[in-house]
PDB file of C-alpha atoms in Angstrom:
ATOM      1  CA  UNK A   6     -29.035  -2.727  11.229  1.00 47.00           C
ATOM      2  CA  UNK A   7     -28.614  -3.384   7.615  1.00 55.00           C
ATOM      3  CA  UNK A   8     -30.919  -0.885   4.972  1.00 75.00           C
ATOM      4  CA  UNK A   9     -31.056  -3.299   2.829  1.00 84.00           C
ATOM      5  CA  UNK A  10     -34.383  -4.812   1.773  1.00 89.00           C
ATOM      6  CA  UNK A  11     -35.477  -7.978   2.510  1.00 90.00           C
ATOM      7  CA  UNK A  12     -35.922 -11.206   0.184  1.00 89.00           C
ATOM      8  CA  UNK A  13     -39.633 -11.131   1.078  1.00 92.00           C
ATOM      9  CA  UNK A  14     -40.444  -7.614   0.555  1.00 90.00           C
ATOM     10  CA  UNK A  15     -38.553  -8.062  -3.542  1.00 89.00           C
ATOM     11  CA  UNK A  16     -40.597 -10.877  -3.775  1.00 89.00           C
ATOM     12  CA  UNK A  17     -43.745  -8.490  -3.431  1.00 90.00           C
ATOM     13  CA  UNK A  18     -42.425  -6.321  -5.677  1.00 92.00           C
ATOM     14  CA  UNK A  19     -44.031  -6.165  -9.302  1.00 90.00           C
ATOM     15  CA  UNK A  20     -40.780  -6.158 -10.877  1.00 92.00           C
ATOM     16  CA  UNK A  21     -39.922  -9.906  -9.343  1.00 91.00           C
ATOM     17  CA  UNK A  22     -43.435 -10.785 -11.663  1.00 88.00           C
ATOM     18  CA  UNK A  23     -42.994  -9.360 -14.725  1.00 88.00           C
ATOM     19  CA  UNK A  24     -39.107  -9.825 -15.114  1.00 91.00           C
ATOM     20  CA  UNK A  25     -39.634 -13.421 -15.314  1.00 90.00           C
ATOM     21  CA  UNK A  26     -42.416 -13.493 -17.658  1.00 86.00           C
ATOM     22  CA  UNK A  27     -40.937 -11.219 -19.984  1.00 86.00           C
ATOM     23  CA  UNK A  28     -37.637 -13.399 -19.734  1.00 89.00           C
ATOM     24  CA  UNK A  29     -39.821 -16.207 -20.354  1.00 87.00           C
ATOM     25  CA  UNK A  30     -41.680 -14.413 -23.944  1.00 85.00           C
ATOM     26  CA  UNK A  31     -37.648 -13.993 -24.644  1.00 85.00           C
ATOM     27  CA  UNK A  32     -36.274 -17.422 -24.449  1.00 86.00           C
ATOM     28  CA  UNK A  33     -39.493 -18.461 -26.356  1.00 86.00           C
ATOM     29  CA  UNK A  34     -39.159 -16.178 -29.262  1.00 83.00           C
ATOM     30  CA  UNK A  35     -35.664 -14.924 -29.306  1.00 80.00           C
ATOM     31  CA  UNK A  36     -35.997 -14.093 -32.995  1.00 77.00           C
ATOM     32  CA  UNK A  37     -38.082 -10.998 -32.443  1.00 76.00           C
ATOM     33  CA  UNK A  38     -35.268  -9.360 -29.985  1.00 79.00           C
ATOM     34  CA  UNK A  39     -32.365  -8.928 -32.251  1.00 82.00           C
ATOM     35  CA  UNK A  40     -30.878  -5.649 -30.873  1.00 88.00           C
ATOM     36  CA  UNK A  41     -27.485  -5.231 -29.470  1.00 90.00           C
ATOM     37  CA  UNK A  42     -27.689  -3.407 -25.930  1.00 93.00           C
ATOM     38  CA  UNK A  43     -27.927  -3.489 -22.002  1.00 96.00           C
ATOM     39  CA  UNK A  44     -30.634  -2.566 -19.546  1.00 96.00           C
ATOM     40  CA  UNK A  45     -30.098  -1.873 -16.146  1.00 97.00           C
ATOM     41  CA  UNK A  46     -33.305  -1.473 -13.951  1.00 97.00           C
ATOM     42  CA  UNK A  47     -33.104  -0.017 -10.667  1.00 97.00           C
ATOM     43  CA  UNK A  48     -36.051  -0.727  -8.895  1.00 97.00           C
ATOM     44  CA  UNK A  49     -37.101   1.453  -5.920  1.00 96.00           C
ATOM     45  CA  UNK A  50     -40.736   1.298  -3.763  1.00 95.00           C
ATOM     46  CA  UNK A  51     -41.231   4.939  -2.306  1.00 93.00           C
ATOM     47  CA  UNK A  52     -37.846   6.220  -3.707  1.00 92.00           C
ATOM     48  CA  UNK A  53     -36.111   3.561  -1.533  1.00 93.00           C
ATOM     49  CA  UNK A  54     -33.714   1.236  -3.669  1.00 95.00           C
ATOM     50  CA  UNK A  55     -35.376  -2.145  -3.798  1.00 95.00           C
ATOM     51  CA  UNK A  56     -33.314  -4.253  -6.493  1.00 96.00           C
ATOM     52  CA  UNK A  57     -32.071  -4.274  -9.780  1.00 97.00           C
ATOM     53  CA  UNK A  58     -32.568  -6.397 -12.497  1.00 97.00           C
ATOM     54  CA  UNK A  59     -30.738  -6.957 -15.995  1.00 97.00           C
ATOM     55  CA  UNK A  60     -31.691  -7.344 -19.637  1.00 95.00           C
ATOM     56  CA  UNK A  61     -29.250  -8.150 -21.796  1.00 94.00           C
ATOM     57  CA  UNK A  62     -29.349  -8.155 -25.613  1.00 92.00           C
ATOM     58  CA  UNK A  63     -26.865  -9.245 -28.285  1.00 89.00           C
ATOM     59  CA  UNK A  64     -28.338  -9.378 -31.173  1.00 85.00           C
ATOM     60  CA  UNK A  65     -27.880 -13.145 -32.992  1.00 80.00           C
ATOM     61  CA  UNK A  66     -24.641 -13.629 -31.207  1.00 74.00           C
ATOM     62  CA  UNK A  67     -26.199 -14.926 -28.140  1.00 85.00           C
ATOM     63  CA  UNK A  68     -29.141 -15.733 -26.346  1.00 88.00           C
ATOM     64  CA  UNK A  69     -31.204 -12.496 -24.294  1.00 90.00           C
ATOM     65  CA  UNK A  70     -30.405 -12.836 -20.262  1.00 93.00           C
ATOM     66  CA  UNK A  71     -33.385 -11.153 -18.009  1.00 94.00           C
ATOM     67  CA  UNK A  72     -31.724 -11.624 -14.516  1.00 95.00           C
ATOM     68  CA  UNK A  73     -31.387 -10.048 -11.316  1.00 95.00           C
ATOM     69  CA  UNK A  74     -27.691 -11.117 -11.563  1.00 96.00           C
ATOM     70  CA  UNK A  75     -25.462  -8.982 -13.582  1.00 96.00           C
ATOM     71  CA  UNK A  76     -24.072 -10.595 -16.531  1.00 95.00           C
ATOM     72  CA  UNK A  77     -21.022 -10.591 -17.848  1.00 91.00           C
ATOM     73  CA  UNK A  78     -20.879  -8.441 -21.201  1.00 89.00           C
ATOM     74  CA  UNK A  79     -19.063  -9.682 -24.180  1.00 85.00           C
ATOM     75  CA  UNK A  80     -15.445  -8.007 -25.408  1.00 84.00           C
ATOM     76  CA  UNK A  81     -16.963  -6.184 -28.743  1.00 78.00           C
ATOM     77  CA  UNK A  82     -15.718  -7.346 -31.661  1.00 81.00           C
ATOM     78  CA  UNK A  83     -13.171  -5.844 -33.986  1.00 84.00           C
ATOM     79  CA  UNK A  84     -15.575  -4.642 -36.136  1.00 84.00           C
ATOM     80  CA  UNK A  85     -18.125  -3.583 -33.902  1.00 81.00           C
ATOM     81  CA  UNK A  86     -18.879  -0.914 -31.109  1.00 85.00           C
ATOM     82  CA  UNK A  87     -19.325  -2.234 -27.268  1.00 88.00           C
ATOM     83  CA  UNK A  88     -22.680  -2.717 -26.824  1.00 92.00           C
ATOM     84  CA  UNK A  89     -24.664   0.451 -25.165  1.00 94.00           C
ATOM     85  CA  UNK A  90     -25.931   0.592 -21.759  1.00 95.00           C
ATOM     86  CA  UNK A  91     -29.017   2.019 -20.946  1.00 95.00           C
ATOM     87  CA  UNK A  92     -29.777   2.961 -17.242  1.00 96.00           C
ATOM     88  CA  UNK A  93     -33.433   3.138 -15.895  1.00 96.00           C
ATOM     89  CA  UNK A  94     -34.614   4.236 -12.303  1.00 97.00           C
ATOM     90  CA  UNK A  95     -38.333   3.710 -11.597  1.00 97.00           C
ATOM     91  CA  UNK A  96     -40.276   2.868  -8.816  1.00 97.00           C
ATOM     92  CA  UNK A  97     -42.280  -0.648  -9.017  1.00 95.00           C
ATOM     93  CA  UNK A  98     -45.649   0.640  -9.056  1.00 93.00           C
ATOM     94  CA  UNK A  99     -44.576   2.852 -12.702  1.00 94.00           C
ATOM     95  CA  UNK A 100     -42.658   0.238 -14.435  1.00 92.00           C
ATOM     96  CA  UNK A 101     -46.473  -1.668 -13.559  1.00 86.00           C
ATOM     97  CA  UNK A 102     -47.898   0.998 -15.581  1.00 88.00           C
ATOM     98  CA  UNK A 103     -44.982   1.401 -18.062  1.00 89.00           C
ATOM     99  CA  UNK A 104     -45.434  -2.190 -19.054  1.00 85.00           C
ATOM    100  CA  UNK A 105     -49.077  -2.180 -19.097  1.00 81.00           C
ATOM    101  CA  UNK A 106     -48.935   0.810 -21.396  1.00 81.00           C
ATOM    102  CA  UNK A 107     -50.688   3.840 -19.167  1.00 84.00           C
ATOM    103  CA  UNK A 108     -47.269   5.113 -18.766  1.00 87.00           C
ATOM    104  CA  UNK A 109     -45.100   5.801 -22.312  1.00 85.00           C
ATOM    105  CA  UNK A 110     -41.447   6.453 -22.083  1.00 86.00           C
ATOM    106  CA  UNK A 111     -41.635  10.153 -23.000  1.00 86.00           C
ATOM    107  CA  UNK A 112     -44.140  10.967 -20.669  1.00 90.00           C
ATOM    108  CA  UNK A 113     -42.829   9.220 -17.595  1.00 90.00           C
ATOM    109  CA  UNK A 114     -39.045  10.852 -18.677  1.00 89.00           C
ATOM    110  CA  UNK A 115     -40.622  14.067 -19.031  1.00 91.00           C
ATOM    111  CA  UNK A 116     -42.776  13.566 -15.524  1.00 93.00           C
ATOM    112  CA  UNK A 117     -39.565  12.295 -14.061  1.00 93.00           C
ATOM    113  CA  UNK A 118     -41.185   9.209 -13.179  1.00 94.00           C
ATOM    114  CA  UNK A 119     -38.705   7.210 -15.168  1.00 94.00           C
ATOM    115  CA  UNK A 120     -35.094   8.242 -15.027  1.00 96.00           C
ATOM    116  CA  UNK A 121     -32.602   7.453 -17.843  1.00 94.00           C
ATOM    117  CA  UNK A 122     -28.622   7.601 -18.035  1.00 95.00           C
ATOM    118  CA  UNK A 123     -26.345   6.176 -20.555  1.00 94.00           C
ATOM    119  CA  UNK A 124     -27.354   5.380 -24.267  1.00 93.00           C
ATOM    120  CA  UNK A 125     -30.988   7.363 -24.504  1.00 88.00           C
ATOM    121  CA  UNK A 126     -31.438   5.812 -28.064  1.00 90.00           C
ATOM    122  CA  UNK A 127     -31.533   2.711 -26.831  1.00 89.00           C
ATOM    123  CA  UNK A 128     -33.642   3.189 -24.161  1.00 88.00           C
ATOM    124  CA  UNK A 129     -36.049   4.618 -26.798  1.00 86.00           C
ATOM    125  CA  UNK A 130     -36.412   1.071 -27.732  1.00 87.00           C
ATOM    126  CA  UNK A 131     -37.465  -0.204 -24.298  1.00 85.00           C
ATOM    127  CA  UNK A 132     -41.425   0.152 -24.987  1.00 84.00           C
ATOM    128  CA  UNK A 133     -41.319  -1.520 -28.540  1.00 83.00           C
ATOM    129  CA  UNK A 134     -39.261  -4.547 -26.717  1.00 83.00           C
ATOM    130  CA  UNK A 135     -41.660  -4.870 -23.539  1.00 82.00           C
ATOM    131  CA  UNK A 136     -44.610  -5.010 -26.623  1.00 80.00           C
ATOM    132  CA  UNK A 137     -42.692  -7.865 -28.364  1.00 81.00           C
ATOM    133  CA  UNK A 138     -42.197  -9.466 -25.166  1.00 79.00           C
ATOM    134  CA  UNK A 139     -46.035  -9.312 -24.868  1.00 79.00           C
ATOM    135  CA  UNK A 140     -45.487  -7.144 -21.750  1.00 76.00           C
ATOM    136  CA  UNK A 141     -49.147  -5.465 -21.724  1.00 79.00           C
ATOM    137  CA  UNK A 142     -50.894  -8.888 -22.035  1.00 82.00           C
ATOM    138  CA  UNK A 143     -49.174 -10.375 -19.138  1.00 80.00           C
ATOM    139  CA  UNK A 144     -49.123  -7.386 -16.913  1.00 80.00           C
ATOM    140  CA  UNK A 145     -52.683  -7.223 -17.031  1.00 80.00           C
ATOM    141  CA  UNK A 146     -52.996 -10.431 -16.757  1.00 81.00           C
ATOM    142  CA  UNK A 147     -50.833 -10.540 -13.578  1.00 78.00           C
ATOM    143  CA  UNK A 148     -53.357  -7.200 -12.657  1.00 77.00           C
ATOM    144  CA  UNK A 149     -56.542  -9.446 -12.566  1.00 81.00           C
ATOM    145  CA  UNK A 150     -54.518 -12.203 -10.854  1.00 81.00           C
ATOM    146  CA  UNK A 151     -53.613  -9.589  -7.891  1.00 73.00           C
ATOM    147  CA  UNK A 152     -57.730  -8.213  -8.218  1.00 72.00           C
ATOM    148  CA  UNK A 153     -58.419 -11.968  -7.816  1.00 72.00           C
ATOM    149  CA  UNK A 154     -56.785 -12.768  -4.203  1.00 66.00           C
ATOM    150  CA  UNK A 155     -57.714  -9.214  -2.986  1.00 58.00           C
ATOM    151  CA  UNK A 156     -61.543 -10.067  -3.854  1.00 60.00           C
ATOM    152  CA  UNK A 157     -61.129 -13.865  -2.400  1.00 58.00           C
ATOM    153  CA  UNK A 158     -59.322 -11.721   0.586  1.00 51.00           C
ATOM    154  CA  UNK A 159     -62.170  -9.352   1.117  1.00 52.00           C
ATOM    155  CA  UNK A 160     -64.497 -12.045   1.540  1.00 59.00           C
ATOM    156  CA  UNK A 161     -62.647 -13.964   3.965  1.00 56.00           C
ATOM    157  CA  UNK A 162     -63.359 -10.833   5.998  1.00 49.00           C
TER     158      UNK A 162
END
């Protein structure tokens, strides 16, 4: 028996909504994400590992990738340092709240709700890109979606 989640219980995850939008507020306005680094999310529901996904930024030299896939990251350049990799452990329901904005950074570090190895600078930057990337409008807009069904739900009943 394998431990590893099923396609259908990611796809319930908040994480598999909000990745794609903000990947989608990315490819739209690539201009505003000009910083050189590498996210990697772990996702977990009830401190069980659920998925990862990927944000990947390089600055002008190429376009952002928001994937569940792990990309390939350029060879740095003479000149230049390799680009820094931020690691992030949360569970689905507070990266909902981190992107919505009830849960900053430092207080979900400090709380231990969000858990961060690798380059802490640029994980520093992490709220300021989910704002660019419109990341409170369209998690609460995914938030009255989900109120919406579980209303239409309730009165089936």
């Amino acid at each position: 028996m394998s431990n590893k989640p099923s396609a259908k219980a990611i796809a319930k995850l908040n994480a598999s909504i909000l990745f794609p939008a903000i990947r989608s507020e990315i490819i739209e306005n690539p201009s505003l994400f000009a910083i050189r680094g590498f996210f990697i999310f772990n996702i977990t529901k009830k401190t069980v590992p659920m998925t990862e996904w990927y944000l990947l930024f390089q600055g002008f030299d190429a376009p952002a990738v928001v994937s569940q896939k792990r990309p390939v990251l350029p060879k740095a350049k003479r000149d230049e340092d390799p680009i820094p990799v931020a690691i992030l452990q949360i569970e689905d329901s507070d990266l909902l709240n981190f992107m919505s904005g009830g849960l900053t950074g430092s207080r979900g570090i400090v709380s231990g709700r969000i858990k961060i190895a690798g380059a802490i600078e640029l994980a520093e930057q992490l709220e300021q890109i989910f704002l660019k990337a419109k990341g409170q409008e369209k998690t609460l807009a995914y938030l009255e979606q989900k109120r919406g069904k579980s209303e239409k739900a309730r009165a089936r009943l």
